[in-house]
Coordinates of C-alpha atoms and ligand atoms in Angstrom, one line a residue:
X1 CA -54.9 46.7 -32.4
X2 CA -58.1 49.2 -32.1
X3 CA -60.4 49.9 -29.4
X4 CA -63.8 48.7 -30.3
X5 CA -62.7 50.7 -34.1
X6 CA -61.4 53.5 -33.2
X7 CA -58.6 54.8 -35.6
X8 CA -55.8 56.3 -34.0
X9 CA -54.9 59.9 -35.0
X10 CA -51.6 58.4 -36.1
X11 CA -52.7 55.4 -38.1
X12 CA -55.1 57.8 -40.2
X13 CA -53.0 60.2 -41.4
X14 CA -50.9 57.7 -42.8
X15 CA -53.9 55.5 -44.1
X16 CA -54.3 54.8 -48.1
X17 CA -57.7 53.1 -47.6
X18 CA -59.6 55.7 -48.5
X19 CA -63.6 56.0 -48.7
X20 CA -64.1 53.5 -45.9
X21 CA -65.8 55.1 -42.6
X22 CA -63.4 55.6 -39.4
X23 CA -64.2 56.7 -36.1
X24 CA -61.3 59.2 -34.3
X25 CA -61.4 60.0 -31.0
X26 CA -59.4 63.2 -29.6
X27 CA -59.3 67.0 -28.3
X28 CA -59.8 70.1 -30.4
X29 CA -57.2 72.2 -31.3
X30 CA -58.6 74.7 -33.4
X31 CA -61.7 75.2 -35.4
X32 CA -62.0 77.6 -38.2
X33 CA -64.4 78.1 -41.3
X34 CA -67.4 79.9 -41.9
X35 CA -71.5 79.2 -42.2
X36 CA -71.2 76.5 -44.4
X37 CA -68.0 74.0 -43.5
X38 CA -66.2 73.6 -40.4
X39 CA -62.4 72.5 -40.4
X40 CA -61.6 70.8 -37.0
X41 CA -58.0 70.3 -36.4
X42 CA -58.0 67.0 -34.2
X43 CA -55.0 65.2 -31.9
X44 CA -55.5 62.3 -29.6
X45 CA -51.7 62.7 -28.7
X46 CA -50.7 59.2 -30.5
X47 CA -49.0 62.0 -32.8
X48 CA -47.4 65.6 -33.0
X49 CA -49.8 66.0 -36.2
X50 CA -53.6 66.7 -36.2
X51 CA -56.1 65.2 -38.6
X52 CA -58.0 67.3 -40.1
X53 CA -62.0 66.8 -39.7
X54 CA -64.4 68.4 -42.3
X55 CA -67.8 69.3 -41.6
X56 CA -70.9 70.1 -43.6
X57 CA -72.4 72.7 -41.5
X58 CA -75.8 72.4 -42.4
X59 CA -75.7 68.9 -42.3
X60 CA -75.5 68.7 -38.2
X61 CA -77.2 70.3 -34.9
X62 CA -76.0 73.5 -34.2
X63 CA -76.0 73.6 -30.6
X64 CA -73.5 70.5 -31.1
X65 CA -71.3 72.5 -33.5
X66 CA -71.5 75.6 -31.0
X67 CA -69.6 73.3 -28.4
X68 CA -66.4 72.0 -30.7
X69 CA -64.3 74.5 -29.9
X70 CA -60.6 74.6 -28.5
X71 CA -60.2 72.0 -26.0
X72 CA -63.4 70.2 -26.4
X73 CA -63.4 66.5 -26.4
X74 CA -65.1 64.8 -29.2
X75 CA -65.6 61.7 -31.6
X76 CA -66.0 61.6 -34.9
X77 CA -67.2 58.9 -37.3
X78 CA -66.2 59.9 -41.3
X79 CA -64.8 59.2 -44.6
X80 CA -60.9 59.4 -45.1
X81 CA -60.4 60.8 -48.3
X82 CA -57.3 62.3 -49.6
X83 CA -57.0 66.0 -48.8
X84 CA -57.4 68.6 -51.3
X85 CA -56.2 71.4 -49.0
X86 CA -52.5 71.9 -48.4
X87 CA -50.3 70.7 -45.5
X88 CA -52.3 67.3 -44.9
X89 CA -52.6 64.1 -47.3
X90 CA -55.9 62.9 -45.5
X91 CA -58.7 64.4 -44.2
X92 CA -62.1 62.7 -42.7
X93 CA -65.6 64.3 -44.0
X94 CA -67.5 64.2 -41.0
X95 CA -71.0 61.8 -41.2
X96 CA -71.9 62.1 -37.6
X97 CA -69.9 63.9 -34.2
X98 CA -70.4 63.2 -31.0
X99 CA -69.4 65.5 -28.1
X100 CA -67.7 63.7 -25.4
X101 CA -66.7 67.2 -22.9
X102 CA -67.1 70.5 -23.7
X103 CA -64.2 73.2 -23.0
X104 CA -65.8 76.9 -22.0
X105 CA -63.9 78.9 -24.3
X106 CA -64.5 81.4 -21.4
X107 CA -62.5 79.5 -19.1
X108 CA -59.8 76.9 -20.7
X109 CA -56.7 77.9 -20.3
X110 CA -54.9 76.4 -23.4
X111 CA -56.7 78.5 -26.5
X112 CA -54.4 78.6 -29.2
X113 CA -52.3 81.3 -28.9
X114 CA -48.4 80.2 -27.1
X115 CA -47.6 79.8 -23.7
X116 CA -44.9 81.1 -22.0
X117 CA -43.4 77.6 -20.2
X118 CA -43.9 79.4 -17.0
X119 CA -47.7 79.3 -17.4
X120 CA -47.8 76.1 -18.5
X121 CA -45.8 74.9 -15.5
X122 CA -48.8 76.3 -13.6
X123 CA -51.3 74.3 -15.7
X124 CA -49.6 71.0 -15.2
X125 CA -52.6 69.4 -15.2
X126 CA -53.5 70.1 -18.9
X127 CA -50.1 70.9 -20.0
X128 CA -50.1 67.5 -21.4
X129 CA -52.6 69.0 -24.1
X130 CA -50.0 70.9 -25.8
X131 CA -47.5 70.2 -28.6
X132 CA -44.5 71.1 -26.5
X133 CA -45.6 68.6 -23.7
X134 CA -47.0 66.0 -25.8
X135 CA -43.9 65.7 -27.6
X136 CA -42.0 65.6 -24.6
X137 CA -44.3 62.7 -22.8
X138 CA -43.8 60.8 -26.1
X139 CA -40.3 61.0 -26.0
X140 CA -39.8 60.5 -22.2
X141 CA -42.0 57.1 -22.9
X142 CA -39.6 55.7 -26.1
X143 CA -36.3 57.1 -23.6
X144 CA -37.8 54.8 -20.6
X145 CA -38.4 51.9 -23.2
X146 CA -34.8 52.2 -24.8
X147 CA -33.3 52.4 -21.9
X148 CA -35.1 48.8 -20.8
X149 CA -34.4 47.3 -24.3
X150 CA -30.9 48.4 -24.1
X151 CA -30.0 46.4 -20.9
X152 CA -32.0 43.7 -21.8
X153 CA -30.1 43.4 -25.1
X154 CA -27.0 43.4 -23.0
X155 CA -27.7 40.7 -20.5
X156 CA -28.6 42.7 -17.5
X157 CA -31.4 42.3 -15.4
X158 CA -34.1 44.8 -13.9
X159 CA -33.7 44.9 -10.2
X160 CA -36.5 46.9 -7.9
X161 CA -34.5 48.3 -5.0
X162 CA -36.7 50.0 -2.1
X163 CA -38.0 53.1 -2.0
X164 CA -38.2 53.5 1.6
X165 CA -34.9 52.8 3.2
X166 CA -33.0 52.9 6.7
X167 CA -29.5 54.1 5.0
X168 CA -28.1 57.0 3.1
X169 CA -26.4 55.8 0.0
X170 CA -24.6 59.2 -0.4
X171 CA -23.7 59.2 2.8
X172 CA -24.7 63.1 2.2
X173 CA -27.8 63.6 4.6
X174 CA -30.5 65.6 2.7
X175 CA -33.3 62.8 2.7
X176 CA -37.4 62.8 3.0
X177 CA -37.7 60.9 6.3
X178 CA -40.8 58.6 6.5
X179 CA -42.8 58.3 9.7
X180 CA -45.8 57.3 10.8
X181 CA -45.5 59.2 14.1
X182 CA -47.5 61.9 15.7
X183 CA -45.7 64.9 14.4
X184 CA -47.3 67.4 17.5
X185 CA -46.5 65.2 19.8
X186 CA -44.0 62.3 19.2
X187 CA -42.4 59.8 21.3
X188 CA -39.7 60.7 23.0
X189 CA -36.4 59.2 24.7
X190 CA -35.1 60.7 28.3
X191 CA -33.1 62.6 26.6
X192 CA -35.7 64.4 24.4
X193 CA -34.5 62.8 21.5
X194 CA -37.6 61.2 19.0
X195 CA -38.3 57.6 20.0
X196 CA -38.0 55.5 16.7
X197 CA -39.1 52.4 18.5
X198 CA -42.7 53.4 18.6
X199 CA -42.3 54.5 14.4
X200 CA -43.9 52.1 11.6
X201 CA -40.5 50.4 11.3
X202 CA -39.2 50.5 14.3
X203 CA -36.3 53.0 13.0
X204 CA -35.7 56.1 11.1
X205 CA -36.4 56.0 7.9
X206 CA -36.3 57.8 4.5
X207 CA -36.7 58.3 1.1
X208 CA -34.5 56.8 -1.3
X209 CA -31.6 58.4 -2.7
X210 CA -30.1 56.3 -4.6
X211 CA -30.6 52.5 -5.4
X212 CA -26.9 51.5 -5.6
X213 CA -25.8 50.1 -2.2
X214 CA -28.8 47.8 -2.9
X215 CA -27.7 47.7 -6.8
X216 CA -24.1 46.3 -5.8
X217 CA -26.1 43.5 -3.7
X218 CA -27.9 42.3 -6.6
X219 CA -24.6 42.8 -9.0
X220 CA -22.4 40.4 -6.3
X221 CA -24.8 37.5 -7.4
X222 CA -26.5 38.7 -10.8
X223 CA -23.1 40.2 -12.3
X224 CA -25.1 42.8 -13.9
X225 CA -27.9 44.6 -13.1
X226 CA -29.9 48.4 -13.2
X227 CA -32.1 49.6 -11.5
X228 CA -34.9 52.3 -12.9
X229 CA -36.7 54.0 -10.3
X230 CA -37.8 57.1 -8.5
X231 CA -35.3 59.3 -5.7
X232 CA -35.5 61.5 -3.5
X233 CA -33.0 65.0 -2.4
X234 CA -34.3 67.3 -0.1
X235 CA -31.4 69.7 -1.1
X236 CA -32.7 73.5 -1.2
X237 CA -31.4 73.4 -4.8
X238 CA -33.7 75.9 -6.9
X239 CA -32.1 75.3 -10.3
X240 CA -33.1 74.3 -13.7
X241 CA -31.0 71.2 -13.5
X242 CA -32.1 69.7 -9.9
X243 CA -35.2 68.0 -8.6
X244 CA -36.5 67.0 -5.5
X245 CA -38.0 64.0 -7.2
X246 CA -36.1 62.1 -10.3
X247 CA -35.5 59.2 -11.6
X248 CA -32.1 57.5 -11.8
X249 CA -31.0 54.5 -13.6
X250 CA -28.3 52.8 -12.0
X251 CA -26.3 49.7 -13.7
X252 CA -24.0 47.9 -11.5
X253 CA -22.1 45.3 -12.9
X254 CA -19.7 42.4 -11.3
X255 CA -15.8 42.1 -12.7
X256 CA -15.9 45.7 -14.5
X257 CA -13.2 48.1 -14.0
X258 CA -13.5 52.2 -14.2
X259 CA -12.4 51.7 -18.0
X260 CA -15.1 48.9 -18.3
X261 CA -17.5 51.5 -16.4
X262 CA -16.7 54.6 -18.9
X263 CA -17.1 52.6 -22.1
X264 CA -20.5 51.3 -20.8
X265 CA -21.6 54.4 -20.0
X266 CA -20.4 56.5 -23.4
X267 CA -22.0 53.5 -25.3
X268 CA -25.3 53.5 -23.4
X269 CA -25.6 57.1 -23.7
X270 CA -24.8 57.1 -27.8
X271 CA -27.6 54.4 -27.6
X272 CA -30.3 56.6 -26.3
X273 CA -29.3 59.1 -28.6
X274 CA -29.8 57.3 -31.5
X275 CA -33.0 55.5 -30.8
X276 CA -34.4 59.0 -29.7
X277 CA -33.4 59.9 -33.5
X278 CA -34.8 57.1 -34.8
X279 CA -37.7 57.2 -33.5
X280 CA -38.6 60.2 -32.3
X281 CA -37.7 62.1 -35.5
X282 CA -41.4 64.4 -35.4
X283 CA -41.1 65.7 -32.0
X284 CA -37.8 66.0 -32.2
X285 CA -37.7 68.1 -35.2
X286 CA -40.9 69.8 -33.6
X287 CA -38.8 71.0 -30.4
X288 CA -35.7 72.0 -32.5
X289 CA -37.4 74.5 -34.8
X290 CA -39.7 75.7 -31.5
X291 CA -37.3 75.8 -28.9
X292 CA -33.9 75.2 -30.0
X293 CA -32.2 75.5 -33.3
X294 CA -28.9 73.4 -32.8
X295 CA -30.8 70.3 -30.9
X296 CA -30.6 68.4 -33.6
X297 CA -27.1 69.4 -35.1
X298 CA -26.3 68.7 -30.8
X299 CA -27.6 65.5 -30.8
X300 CA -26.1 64.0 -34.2
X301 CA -22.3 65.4 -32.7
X302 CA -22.6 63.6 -29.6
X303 CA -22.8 60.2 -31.2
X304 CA -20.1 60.7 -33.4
X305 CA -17.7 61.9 -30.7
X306 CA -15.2 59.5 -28.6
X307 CA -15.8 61.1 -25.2
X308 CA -12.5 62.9 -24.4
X309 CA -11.7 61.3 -21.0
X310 CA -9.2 62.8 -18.1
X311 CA -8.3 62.9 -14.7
X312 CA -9.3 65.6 -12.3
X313 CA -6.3 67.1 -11.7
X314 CA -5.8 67.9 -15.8
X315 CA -9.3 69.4 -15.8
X316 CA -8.0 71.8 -12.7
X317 CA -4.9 72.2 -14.9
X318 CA -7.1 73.3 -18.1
X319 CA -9.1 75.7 -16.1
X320 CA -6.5 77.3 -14.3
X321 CA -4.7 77.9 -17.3
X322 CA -8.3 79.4 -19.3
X323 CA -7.4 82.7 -18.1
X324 CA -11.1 82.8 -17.4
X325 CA -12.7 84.2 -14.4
X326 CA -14.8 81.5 -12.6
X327 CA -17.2 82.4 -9.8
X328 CA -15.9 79.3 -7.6
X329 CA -12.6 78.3 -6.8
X330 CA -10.5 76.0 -8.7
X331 CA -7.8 75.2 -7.0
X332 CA -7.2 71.1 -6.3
X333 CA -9.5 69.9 -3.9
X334 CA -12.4 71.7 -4.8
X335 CA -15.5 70.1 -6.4
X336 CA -16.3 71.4 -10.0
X337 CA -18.9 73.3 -10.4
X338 CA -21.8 73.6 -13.3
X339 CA -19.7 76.7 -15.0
X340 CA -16.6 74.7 -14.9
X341 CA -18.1 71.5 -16.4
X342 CA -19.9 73.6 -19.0
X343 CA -16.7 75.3 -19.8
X344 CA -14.6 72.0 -19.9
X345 CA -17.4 70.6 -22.5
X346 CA -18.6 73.7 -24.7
X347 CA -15.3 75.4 -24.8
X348 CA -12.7 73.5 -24.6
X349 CA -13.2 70.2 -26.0
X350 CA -16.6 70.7 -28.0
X351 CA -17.6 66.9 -26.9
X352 CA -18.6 65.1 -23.9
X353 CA -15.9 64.8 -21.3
X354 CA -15.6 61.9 -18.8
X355 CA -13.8 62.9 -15.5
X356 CA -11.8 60.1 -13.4
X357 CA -9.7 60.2 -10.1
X358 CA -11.3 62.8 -8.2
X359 CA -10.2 63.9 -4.6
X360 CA -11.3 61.3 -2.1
X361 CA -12.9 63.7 0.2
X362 CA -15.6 65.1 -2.1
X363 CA -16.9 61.4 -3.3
X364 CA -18.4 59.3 -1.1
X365 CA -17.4 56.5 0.7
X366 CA -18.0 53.6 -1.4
X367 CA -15.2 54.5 -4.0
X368 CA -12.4 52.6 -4.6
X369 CA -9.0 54.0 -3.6
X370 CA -6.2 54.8 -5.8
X371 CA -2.8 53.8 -4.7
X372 CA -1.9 57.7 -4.0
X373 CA -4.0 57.9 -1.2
X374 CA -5.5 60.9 -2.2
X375 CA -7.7 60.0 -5.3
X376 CA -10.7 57.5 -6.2
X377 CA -11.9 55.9 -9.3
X378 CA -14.6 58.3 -9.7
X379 CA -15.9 58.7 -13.0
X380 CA -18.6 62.0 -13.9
X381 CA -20.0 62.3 -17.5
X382 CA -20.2 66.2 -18.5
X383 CA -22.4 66.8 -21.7
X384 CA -23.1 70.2 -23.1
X385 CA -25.6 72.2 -21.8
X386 CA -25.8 70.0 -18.5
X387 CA -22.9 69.5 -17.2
X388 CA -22.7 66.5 -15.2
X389 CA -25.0 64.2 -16.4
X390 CA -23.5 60.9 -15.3
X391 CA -22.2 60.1 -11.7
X392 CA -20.3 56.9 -11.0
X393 CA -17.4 55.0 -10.1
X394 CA -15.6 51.5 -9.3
X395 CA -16.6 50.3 -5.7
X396 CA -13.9 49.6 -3.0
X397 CA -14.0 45.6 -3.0
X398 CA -11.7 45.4 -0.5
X399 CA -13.2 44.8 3.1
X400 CA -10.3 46.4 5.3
X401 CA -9.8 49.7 3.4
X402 CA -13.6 49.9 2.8
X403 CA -14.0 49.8 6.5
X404 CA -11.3 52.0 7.3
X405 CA -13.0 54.7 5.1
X406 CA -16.2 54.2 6.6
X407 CA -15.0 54.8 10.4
X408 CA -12.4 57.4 9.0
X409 CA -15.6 59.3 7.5
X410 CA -17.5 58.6 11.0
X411 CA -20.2 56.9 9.1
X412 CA -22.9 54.4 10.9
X413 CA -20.7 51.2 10.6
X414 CA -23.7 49.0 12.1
X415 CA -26.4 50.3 9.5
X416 CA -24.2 49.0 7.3
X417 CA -23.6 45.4 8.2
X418 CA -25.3 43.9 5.3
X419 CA -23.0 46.0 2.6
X420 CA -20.2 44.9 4.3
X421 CA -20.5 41.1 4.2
X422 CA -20.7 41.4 0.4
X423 CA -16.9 42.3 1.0
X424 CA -16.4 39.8 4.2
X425 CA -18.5 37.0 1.4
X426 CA -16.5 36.2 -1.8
X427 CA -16.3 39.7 -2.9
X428 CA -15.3 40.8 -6.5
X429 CA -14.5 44.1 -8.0
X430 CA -17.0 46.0 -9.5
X431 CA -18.0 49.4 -10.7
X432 CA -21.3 51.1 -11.5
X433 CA -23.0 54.2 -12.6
X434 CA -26.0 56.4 -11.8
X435 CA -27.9 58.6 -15.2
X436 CA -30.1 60.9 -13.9
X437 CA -33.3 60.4 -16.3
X438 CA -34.2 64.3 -16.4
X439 CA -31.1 65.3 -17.1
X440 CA -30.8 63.0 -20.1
X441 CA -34.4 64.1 -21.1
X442 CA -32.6 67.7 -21.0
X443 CA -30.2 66.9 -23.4
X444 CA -32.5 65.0 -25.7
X445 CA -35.3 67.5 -26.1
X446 CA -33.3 71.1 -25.6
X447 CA -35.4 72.1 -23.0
X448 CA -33.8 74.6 -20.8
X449 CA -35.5 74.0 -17.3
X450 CA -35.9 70.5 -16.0
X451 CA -39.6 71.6 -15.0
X452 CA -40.5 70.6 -18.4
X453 CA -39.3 67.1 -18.7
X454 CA -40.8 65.5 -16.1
X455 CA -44.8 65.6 -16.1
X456 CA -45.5 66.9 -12.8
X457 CA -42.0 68.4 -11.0
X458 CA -41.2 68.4 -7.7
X459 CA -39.0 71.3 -6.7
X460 CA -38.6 73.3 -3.4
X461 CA -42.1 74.7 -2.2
X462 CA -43.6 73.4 -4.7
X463 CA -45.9 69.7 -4.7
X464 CA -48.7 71.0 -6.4
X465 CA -50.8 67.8 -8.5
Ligands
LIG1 O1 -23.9 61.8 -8.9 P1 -25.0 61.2 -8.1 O2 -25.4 61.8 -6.8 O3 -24.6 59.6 -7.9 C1 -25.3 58.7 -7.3 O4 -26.4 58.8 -6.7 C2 -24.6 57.3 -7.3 N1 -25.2 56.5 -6.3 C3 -24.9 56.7 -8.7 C4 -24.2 55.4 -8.9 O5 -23.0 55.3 -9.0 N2 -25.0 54.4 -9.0 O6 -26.3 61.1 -9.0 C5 -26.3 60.5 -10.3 C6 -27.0 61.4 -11.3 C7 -26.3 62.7 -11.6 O7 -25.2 62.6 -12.4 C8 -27.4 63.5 -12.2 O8 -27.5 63.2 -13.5 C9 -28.6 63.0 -11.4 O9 -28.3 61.7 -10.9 N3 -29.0 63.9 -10.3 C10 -30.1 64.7 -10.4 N4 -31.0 64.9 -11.3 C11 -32.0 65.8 -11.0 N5 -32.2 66.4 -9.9 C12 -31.3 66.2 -8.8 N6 -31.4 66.8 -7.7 C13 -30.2 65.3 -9.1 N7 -29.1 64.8 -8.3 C14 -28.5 64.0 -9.1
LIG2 MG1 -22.6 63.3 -8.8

């Protein structure tokens, strides 16, 4: 399909029909030349690649030519011929141009030198414009596609879970709350506490964390289901792996098992992998000789690995018998940290690892118990350079211990009257897992800082755009 005959950038450059007119549409990325042809380097972002526009200087209004500089917007109407300059098999000669929006040289930001990634964090707005971030939108589109194709292919269907909701999925505090009340002066109860009866819903509410207690609802009556959507942490975690503002995508699926869960997971991941290198090949090859050298080799190992897969306690038991010095603790009990799931992965197995049974009291409540009383089927997936990547786990099915749990953990029983009657109503066992979008978007590009996956990041102090 063309708009009203414009070419795309993309369809051009691979064009044989040559000496038939086209019209491209785009931004300017450079223009060199001298008095008597100009060479405009043009990109409408449907490609890494510019197409090459010549001009016959002579041949058009010089105040016109004046304005196509870097950044300008502009259309072009021409003759594709085959190029007779190196580095491009096509080329248009130029017949008429017309300038859409002129860009100052003065005063736009992007001119053609490189950015550091810091400025162009700060330029978020035109960002976009670039190589780097027009790869990365491209490849963050054909990642949200796959990952819709893939479930689709596999029988699973797309549930929309709520954004705003009255519980905490985690059970770990740390939420946006929503309200509609007077923050100088709000309702209040005798006992000085805010009055949520007078609030938009009647009660507090926040943010989503996470779409899975919702996701298991859909599951016990789907079987399987994801969910692809937006949450929200208000943890103060200034990192280049957190966000205040991601997206997750959550399966949940009826009658699996943790083993059922981890071999979903490995072979949904391997999945992404492989479309990204089959169909992002330009950008991808783009950001591994800009940015990082091994992406590529990276990306290729990870889909011929088998995951190594072990329990908590033998990751505690390889790390304490490293003989390295780790800045957190690591004795059983503790939670691992980023250093010791980047250890686990880059130096000791050199593969993706998948963690199961961790200690009950750092998961959340929803787990299901092992019979040791201390464990749960938990389930992390660590990838290199990330670290966990992957959070998930088999659900307690079972009403009584499920309810235990919950009062044990002093959790608001009532709030949660609706997840329970999935257990009290023909309850099954079931297991499910949340990818955090960014953090796959990490791995696939080689970016370093999860500021520059996501097109406009939202991070502590910082809501700018
Ligand atoms: O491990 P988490 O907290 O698990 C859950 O939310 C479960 N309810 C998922 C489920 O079982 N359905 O988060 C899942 C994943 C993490 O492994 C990580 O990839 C990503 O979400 N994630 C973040 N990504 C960016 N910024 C943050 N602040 C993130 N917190 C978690
Ligand atoms: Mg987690």
């Amino acid at each position: 399909m063309s708009i009203r005959s414009r070419t795309k950038v993309k369809d051009a450059l691979v064009s044989t029909d040559f000496d038939r007119e086209i019209t491209v549409k785009g931004w300017v990325r450079t223009r060199r030349g001298n008095k008597s042809i100009a060479f405009i380097a043009l990109n409408d972002g449907s490609t890494i690649k510019n197409i090459q526009i010549v001009a016959d200087v002579p041949g058009f209004p010089e105040e016109l030519l004046r304005q196509v500089t870097t950044g300008a917007c502009i259309s072009v109407e021409g003759i594709l011929t085959p190029s007779e300059g190196k580095g491009q098999a096509v080329e248009i000669k130029a017949k008429s141009i017309d300038l859409y929006g002129a860009a100052d040289p003065g005063t736009y930001p992007l001119q053609k030198k490189g950015h550091s990634l810091e400025f162009l964090r700060e330029i978020a707005h035109l960002r976009p414009r670039t190589n780097t971030f027009g790869a990365i939108l491209r490849i963050r589109h054909a990642m949200s596609y796959a990952i819709h194709k893939y479930f689709n292919e596999n029988g699973f269907y797309y549930l929309h879970t709520p954004i705003i909701t009255g519980s905490d999925a985690e059970g770990a505090g740390e939420m946006f709350r929503v309200t509609t009340l007077d923050p100088v002066n709000p309702p209040l109860n005798d006992d000085g506490t805010i009055n949520y009866r007078d609030d938009f819903f009647g009660k507090e509410t926040n943010l989503t964390v996470s779409g899975q207690l919702e996701g298991e609802l859909g599951a016990l009556a789907l079987s399987e289901i994801y969910t692809f959507g937006p949450t929200f942490r208000a943890e103060n975690s200034n990192t280049p792996r957190h966000l205040a503002e991601f997206w997750m995508i959550e399966p949940e699926m009826a009658f699996y098992d943790i083993e059922d869960n981890m071999d979903l997971a490995e072979d949904f991941l391997k999945y992404l992998v492989v479309y990204a290198l089959e169909h992002c090949c330009e950008d991808l090859e783009f950001l591994n000789n800009m940015y990082d050298k091994e992406l590529l080799l990276r990306l290729n190992s990870v889909i011929k690995s088998d995951f190594e897969r072990i329990t908590y306690t033998e990751a505690i038991d390889i790390l304490n018998k490293s003989g390295r010095k780790f800045e957190f603790p690591t004795d059983w009990g503790s939670d691992l940290q980023s250093e010791h799931e980047r250890y686990l992965v880059e130096q000791h197995f050199k593969k993706p690892v998948i963690i199961t049974g961790y200690p009950k009291k750092i998961k959340a409540f929803y787990m299901k118990q092992n019979d040791d009383g201390k464990t749960v089927r938990a389930m992390d997936v660590l990838f290199p350079r990330i670290g966990e990547i992957v959070g998930g786990s088999q659900r307690e099915e079972d009403l009584q211990v499920l309810d235990a749990r919950i009062r044990e953990l002093g959790l608001p029983r009532e709030e949660l009257w609706w997840y329970l009657d999935t257990r009290r109503f023909g309850t099954a066992p079931h297991a499910g897992f949340g990818l955090g979008f960014e953090r796959m978007m990490l791995f696939i590009t080689g970016m370093s800082n999860i500021r520059d996956v996501v097109p406009f990041p939202r991070t502590p102090k910082n809501a700018e755009f």
